[in-house]
Short mmCIF file of C-alpha atoms and ligand atoms in Angstrom, two decimals:
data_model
loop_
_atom_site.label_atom_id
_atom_site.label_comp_id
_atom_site.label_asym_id
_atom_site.label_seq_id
_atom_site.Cartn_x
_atom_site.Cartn_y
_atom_site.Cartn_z
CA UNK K 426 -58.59 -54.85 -31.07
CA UNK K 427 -55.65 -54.02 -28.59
CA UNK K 428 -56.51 -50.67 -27.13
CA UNK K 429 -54.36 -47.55 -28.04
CA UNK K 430 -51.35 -46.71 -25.87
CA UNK K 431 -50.23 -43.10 -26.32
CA UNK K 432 -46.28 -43.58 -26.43
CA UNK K 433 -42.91 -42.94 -28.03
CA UNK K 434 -39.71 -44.87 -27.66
CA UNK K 435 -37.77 -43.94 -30.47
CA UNK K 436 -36.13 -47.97 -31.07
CA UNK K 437 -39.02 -49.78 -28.93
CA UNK K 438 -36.41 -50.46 -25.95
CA UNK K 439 -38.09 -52.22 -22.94
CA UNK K 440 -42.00 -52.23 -24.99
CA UNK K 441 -43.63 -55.00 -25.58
CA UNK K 442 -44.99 -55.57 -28.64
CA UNK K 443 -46.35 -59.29 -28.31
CA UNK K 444 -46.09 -62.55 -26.52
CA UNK K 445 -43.78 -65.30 -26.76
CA UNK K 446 -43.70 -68.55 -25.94
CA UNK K 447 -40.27 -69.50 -27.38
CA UNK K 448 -37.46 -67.43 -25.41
CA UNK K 449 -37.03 -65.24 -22.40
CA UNK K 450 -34.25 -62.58 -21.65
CA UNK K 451 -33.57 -61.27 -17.62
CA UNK K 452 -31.40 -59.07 -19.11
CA UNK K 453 -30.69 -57.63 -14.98
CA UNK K 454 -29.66 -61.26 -14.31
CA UNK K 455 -28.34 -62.44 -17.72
CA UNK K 456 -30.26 -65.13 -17.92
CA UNK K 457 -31.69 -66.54 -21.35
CA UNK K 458 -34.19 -69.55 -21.88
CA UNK K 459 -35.24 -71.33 -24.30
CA UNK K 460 -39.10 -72.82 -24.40
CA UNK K 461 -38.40 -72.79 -20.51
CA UNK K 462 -35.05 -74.74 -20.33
CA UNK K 463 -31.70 -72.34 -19.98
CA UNK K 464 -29.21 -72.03 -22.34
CA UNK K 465 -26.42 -73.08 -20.15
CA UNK K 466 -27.87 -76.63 -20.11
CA UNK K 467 -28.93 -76.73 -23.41
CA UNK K 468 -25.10 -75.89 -24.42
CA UNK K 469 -23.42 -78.34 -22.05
CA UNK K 470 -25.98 -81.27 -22.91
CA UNK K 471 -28.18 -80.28 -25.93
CA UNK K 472 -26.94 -80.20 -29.81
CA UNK K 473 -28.23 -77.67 -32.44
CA UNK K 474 -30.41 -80.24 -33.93
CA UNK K 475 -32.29 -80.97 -30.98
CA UNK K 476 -32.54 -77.13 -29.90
CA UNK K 477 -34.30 -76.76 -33.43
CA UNK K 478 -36.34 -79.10 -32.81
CA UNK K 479 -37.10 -77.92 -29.21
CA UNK K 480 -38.00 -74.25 -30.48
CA UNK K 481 -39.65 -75.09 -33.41
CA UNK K 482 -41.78 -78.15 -32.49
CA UNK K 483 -42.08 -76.12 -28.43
CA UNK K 484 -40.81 -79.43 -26.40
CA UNK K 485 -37.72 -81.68 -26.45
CA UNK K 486 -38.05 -84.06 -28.95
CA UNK K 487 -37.96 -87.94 -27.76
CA UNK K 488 -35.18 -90.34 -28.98
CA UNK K 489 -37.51 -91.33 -32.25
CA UNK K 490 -38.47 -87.80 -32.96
CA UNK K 491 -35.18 -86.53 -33.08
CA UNK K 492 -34.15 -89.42 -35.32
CA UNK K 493 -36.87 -88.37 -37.35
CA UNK K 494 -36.14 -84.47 -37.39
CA UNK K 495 -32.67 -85.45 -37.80
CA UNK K 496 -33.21 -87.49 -41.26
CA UNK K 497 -35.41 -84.78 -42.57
CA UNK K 498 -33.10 -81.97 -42.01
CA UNK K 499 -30.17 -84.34 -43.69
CA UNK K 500 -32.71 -85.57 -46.27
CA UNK K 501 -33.07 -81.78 -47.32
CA UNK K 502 -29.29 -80.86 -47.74
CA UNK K 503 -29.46 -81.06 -51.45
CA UNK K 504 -29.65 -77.42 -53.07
CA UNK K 505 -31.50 -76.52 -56.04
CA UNK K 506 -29.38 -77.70 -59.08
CA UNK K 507 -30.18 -73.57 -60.65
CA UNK K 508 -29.01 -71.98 -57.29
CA UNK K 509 -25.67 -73.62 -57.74
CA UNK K 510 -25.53 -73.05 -61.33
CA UNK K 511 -26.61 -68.97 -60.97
CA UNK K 512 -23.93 -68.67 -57.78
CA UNK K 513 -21.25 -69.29 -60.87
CA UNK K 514 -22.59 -66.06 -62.49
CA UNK K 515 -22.81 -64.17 -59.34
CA UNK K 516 -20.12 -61.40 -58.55
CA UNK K 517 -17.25 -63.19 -56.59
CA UNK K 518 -17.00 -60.28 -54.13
CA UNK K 519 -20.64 -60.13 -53.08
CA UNK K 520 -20.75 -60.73 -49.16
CA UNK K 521 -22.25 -64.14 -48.16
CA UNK K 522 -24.97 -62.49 -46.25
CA UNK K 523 -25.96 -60.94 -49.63
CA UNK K 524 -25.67 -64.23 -50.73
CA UNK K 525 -27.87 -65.82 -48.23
CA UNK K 526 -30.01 -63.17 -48.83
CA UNK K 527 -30.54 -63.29 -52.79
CA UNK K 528 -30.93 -67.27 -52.13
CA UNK K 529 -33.81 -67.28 -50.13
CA UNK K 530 -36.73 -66.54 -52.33
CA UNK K 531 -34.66 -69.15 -54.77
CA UNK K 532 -34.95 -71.59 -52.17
CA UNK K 533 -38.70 -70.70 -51.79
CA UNK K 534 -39.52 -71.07 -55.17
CA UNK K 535 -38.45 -74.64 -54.47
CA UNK K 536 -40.80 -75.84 -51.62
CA UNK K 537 -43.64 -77.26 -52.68
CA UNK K 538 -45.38 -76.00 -49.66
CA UNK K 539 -44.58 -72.23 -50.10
CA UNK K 540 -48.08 -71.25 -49.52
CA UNK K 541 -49.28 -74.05 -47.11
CA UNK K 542 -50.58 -72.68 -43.97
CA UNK K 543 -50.38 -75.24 -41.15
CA UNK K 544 -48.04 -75.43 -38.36
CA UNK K 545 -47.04 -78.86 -39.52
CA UNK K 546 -45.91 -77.20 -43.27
CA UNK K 547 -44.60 -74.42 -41.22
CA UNK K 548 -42.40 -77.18 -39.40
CA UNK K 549 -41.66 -78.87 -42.62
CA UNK K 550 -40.09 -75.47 -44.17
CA UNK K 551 -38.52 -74.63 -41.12
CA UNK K 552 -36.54 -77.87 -40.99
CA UNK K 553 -35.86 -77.24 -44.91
CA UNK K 554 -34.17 -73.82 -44.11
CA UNK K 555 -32.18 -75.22 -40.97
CA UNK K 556 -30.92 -77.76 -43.66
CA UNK K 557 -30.23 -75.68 -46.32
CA UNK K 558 -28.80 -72.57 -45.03
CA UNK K 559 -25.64 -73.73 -44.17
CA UNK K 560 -25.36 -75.29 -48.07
CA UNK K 561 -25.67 -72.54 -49.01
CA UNK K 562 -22.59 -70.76 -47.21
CA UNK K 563 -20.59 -73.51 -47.40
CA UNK K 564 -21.13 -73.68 -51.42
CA UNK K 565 -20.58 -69.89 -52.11
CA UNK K 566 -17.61 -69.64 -50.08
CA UNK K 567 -16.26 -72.59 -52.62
CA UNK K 568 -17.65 -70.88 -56.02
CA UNK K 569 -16.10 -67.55 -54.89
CA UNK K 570 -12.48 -69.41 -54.71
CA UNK K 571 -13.35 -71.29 -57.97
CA UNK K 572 -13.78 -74.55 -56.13
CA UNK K 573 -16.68 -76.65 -56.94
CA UNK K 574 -19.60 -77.65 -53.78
CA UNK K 575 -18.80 -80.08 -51.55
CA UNK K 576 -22.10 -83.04 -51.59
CA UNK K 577 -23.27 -83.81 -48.17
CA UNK K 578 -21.90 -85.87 -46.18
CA UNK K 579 -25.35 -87.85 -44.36
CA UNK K 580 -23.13 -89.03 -41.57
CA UNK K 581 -21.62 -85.95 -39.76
CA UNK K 582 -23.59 -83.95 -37.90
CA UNK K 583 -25.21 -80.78 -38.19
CA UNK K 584 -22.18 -78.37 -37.46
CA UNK K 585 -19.92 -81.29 -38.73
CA UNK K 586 -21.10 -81.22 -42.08
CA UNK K 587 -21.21 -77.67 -42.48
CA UNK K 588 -16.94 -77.57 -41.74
CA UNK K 589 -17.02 -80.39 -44.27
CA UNK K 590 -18.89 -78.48 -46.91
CA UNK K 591 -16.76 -75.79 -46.42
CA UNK K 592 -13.26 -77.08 -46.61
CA UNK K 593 -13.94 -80.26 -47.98
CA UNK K 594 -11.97 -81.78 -45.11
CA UNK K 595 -13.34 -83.79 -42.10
CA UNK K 596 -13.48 -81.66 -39.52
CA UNK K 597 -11.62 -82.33 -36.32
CA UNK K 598 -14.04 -83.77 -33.61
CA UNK K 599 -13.72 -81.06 -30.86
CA UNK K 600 -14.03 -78.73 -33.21
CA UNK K 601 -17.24 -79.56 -34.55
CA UNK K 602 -18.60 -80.05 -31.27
CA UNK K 603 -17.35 -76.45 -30.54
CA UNK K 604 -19.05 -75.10 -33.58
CA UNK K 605 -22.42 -76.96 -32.54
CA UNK K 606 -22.47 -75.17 -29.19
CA UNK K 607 -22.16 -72.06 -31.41
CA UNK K 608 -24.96 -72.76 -33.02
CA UNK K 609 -27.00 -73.23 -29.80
CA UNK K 610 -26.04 -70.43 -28.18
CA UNK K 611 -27.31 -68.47 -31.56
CA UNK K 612 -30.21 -70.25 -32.58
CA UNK K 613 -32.76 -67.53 -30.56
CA UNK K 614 -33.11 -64.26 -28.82
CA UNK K 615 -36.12 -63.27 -28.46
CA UNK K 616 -37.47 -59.80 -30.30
CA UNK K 617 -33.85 -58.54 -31.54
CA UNK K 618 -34.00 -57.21 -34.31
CA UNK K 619 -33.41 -59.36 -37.09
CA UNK K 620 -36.59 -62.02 -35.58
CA UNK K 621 -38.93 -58.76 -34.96
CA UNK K 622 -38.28 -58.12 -38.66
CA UNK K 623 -39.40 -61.94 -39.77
CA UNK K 624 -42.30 -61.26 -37.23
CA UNK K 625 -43.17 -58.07 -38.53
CA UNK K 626 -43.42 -59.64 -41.99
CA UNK K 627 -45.20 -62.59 -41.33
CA UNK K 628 -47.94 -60.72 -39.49
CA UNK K 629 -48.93 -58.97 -43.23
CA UNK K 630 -49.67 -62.86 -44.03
CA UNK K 631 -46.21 -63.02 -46.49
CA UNK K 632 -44.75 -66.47 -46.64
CA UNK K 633 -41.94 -68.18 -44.44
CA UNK K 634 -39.39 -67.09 -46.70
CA UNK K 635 -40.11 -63.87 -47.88
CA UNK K 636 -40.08 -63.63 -43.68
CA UNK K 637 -36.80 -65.22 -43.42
CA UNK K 638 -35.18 -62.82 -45.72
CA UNK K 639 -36.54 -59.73 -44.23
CA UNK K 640 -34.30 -61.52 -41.20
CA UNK K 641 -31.37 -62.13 -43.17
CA UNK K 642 -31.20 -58.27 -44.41
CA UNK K 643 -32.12 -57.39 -40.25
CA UNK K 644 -28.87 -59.83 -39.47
CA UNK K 645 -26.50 -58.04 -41.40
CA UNK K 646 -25.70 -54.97 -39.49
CA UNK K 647 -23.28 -54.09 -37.74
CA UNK K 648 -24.89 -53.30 -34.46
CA UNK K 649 -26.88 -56.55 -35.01
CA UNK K 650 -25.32 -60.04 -36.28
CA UNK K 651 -22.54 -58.18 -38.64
CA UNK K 652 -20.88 -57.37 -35.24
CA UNK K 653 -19.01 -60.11 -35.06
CA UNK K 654 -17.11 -59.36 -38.31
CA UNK K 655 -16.04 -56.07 -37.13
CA UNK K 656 -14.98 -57.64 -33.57
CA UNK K 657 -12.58 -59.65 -36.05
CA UNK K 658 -11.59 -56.46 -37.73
CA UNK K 659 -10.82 -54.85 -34.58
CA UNK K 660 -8.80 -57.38 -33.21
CA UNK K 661 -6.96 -57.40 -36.27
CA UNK K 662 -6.21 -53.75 -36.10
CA UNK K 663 -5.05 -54.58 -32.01
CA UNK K 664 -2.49 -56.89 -32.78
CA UNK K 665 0.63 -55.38 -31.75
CA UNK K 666 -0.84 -52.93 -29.88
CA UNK K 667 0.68 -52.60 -26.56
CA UNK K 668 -1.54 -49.94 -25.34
CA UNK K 669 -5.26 -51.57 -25.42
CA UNK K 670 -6.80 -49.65 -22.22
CA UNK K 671 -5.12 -46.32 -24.33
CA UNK K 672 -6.71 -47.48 -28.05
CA UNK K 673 -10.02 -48.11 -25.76
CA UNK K 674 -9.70 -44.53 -24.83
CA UNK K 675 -9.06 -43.03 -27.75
CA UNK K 676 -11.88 -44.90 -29.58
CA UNK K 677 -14.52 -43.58 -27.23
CA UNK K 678 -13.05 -40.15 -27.24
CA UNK K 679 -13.44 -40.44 -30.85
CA UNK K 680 -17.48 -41.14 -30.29
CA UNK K 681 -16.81 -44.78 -31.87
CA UNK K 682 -18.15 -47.76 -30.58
CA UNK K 683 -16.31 -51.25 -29.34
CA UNK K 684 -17.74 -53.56 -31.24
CA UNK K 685 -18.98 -56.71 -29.83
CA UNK K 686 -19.85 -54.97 -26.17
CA UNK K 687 -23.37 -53.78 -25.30
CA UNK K 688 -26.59 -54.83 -25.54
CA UNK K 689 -29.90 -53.86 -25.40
CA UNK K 690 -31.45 -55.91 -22.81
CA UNK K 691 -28.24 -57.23 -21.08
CA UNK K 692 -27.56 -55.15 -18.43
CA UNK K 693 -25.28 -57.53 -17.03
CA UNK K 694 -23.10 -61.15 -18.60
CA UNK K 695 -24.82 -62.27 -22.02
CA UNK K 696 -24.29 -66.05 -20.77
CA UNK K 697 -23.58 -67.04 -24.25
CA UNK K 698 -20.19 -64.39 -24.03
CA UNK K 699 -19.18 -66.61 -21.06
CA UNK K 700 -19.71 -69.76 -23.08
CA UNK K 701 -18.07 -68.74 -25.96
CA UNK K 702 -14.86 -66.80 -24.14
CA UNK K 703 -14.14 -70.48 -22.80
CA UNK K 704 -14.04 -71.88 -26.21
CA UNK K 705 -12.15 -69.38 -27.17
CA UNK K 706 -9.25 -69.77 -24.70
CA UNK K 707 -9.38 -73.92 -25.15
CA UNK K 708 -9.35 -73.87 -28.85
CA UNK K 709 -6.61 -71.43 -28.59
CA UNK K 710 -4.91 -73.22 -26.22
CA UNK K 711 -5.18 -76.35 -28.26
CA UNK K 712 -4.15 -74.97 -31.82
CA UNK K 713 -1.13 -73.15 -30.12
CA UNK K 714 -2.62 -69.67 -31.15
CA UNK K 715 -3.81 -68.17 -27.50
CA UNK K 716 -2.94 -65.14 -29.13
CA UNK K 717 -6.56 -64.07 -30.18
CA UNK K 718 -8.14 -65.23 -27.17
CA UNK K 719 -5.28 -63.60 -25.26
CA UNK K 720 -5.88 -60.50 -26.69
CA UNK K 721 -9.80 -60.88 -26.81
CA UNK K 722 -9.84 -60.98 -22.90
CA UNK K 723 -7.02 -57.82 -22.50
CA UNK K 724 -9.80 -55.81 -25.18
CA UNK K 725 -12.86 -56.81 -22.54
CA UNK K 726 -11.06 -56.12 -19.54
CA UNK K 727 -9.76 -52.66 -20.48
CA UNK K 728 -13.52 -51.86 -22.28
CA UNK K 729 -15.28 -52.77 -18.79
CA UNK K 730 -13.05 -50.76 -16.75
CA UNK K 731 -13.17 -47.70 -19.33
CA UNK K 732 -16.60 -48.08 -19.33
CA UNK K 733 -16.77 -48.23 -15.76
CA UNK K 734 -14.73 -45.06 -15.39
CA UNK K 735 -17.37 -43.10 -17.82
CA UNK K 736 -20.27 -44.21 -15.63
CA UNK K 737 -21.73 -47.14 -18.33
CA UNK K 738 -20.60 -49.95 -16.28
CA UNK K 739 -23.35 -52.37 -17.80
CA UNK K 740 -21.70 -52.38 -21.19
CA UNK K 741 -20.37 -55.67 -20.92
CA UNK K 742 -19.12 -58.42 -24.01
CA UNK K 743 -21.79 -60.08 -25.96
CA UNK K 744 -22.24 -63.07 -28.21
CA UNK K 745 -20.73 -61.38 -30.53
CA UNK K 746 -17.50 -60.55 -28.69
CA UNK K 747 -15.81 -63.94 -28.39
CA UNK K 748 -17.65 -65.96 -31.16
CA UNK K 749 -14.99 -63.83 -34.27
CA UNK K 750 -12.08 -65.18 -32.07
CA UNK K 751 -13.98 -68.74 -31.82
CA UNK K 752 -14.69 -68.86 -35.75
CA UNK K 753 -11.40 -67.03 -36.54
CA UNK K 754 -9.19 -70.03 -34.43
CA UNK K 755 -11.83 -72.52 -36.53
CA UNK K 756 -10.42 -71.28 -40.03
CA UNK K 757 -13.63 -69.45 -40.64
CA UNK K 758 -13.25 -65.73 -42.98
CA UNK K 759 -14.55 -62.79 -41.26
CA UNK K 760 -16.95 -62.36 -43.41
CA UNK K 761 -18.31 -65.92 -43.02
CA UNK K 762 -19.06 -64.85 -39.16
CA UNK K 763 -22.36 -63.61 -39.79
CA UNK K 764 -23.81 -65.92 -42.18
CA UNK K 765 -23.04 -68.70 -39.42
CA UNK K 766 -24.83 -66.98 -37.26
CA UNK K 767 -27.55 -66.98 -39.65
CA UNK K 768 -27.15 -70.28 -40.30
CA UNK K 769 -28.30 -70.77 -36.37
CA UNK K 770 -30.49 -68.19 -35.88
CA UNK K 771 -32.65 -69.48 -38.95
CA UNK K 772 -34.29 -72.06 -35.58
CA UNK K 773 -35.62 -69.53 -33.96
CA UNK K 774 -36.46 -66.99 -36.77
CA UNK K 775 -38.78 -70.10 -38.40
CA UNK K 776 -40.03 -70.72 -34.65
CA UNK K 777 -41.01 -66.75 -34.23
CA UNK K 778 -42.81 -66.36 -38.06
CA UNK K 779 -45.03 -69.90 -37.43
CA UNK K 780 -46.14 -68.55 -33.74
CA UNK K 781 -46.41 -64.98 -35.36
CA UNK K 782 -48.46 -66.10 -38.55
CA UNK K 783 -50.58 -68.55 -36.39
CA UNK K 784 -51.24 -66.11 -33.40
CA UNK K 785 -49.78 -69.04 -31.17
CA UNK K 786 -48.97 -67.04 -27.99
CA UNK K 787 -51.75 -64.46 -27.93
CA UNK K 788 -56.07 -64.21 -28.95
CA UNK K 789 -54.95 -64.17 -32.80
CA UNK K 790 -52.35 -62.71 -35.57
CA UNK K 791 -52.36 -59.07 -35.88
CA UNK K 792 -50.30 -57.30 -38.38
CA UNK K 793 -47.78 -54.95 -36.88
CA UNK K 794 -48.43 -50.66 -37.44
CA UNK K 795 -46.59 -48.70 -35.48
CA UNK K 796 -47.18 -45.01 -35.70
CA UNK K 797 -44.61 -42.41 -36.41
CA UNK K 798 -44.46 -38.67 -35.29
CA UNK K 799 -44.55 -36.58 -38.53
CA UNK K 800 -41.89 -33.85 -37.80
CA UNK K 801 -41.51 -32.95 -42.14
CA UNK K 802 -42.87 -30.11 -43.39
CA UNK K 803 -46.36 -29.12 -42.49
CA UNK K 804 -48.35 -26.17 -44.11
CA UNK K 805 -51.35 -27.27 -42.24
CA UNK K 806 -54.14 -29.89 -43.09
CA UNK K 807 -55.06 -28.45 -46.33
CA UNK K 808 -50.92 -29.35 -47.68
CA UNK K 809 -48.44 -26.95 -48.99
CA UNK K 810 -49.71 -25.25 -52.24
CA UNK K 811 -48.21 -27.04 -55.30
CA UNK K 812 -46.35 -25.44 -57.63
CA UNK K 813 -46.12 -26.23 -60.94
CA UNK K 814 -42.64 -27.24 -62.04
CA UNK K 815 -42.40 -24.78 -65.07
CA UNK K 816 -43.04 -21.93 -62.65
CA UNK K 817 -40.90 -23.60 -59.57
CA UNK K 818 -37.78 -22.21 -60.90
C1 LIG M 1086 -25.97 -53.33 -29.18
C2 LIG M 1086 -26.16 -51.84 -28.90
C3 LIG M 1086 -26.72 -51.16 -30.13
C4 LIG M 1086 -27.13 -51.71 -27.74
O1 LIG M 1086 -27.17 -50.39 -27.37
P1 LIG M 1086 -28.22 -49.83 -26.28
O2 LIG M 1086 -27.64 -49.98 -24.96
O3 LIG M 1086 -29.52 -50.43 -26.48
O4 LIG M 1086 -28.45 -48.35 -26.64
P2 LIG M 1086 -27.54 -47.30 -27.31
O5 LIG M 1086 -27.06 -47.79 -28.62
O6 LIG M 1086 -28.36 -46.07 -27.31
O7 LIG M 1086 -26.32 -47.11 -26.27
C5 LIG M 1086 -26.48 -46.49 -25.02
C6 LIG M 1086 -25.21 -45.77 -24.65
O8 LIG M 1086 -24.16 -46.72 -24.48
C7 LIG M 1086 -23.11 -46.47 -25.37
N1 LIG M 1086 -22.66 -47.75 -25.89
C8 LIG M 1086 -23.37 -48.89 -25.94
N2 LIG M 1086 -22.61 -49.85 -26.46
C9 LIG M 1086 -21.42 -49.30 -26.74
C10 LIG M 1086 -20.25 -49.79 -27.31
N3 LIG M 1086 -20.15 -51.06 -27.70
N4 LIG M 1086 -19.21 -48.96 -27.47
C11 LIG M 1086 -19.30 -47.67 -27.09
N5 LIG M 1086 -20.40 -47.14 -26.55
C12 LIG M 1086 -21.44 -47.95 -26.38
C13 LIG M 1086 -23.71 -45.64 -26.48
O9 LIG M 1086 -22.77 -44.85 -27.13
C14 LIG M 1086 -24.74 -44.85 -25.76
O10 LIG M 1086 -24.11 -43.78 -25.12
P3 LIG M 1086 -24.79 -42.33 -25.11
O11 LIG M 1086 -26.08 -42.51 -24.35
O12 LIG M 1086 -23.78 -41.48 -24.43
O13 LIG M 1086 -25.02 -41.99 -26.54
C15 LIG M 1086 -24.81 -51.20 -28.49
O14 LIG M 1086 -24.36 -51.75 -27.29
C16 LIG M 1086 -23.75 -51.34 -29.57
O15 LIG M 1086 -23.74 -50.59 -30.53
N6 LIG M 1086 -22.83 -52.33 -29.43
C17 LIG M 1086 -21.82 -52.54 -30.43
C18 LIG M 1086 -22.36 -53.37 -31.57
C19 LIG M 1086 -22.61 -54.79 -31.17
O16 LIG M 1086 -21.77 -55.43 -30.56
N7 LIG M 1086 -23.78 -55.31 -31.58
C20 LIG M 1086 -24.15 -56.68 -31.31
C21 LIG M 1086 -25.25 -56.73 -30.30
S1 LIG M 1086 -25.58 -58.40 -29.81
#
């Protein structure tokens, strides 16, 4: 039994709460890792299959065993026919992430290792999820427009097939390549918030799933994955705006928040931003539209140097700050921003419930129980006398 550490940090900033063995942040430095290897690399030479593979399986796969993760993950694509067939009596406005959300425990009920226990099942749902998540965006976003799902198509890759799904066109080359960088750059992060809330709920011994969609719900925020959505939004409201530094201004004299800049362990560059702000300014340079990555960079450099002037000069862009221009120049809705995000983070959130529920990186699985200071009313320890509710008035 860990011993008892007398503290409060209200939002657990900078305590640690377990060990990892699947990602590291220097958030002074801005570096990020990956099961050792850094994400630059990974980005420039990996692809999101093999990053799965790397963070669930803990090494880089060889040639065969990526062939093999790779036909499992495509062998899984198919959806459950009643999924498909409920999404056509779902509300056409509900947000994909609600979507994703509702899904999950429908996609559970359809693994016929739900309550298998090994790290090799664990694997084997994980690679289910990674294949099935992005079906499932890709076959809402087609229901909601009265358009029937896209099959499958076995021969594109990962990200590929996901653009395919969605429009039902074949995606153009770069693009998908693009897209698969986005998914690497997404697929972990350590204990944010959205994989501390899988962990949390695969340390009460709950299945992958019912994990995964604690996650999901986690992901949705605003100041978490649902970021990027409101980045979108705010560029939106900026075009035309020929006073950025004075909109910056006014939105922090205001008390509001630029979305997309910040984080909680970056002090410094989140290496993905830098990543994705290059994508940004070549896809926009390619489709003709530099006008959102134009924009995009005038927002960050009038943010830094506002921030700078009110003494917060490590709020800097993060991954969310340049991926909405990246999807946006890819076709992809606003509110589809988030859900692809999911549809990457879903790696590392498997990774971080199979090394929570099998105590991987420390002496064994503990189940999570924080305290909290009681500051509500308080007669003393015999309780406020009761009053009956006839006589309570
Ligand atoms: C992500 C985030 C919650 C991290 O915040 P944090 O540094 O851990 O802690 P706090 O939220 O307490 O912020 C610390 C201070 O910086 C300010 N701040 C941080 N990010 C800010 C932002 N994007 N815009 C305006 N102010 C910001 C806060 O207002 C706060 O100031 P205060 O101490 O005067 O109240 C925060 O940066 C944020 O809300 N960013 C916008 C949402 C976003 O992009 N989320 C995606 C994260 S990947």
């Amino acid at each position: 039994m860990a011993e008892a550490v007398r503290v409060k940090n209200i939002g657990l900033r900078g305590v640690t709460v377990a060990d990892t063995k699947i990602s590291f942040i220097d958030g002074d430095q801005g570096i990020l890792i990956y099961r050792g290897y850094r994400i630059e690399e990974l980005a420039q030479k990996s692809s999101y299959l093999e990053t799965a593979y790397l963070l669930l399986e803990g090494n880089l796969p060889g040639k065969q065993h990526l062939e093999a993760f790779t036909r499992e993950v495509v062998g899984a694509r198919e959806l459950p026919k009643g999924l498909l067939e409920s999404f056509k009596q779902w509300p056409r406005g509900s947000h994909p992430m609600d979507v994703i959300q509702a899904s999950v425990p429908i996609l559970a009920m359809a693994d016929p290792e739900l309550n298998a226990e090994t790290r090799e099942a664990g694997v084997r749902k994980g690679i289910r999820l990674v294949s099935r998540l992005p079906g499932v965006v890709a076959a809402w976003h087609r229901i909601r427009r009265g358009l029937e799902p896209v099959p499958a198509d076995d021969k594109l890759s990962h990200a590929a097939n996901f653009l395919w799904q969605l429009n039902g066109e074949k995606p153009d080359e770069e693009m998908a390549h693009d897209l698969d960088v986005c998914l690497v750059l997404h697929a972990d992060h350590t204990f944010n918030a959205s994989t501390f809330a899988c962990r949390e709920v695969a340390s009460t011994r709950a299945h992958m799933y019912a994990a995964v969609a604690a996650g999901v719900g986690a992901l949705s925020g605003s100041l978490h994955g649902g970021a990027n959505a409101q980045v979108m939004k705010m560029l939106q409201e900026l075009e035309g705006e020929k006073d950025i530094a004075g909109w910056v201004k006014r939105q922090l004299d205001q008390g509001q928040r630029i979305m997309g800049m910040g984080h909680a362990v970056y002090k410094t560059n989140d290496p993905r931003a830098n990543f994705l702000r290059e994508i940004a300014l070549r896809l926009g340079s390619k489709l003709g539209q530099e006008k959102w990555p134009r924009l995009s960079t005038q927002l960050e450099k009038a943010a830094i140097a506002e921030f700078e002037k009110r003494g917060q000069p490590t709020i800097k862009p993060n991954v969310d700050f340049f991926s909405a221009p990246v999807y946006h120049l890819m076709g992809i809705p606003a509110d589809l921003m988030t859900p692809i995000f999911a549809i990457s983070r879903i790696a590392g959130w498997c990774a971080h419930i199979i090394e929570e529920a099998l105590g991987e990186a420390q002496e064994k699985p503990t189940l999570y129980r924080p305290k909290a200071e009681y500051v509500g009313n308080y007669c003393g320890l015999t309780g406020c006398s009761y009053e009956p509710l006839q006589t309570r008035g």
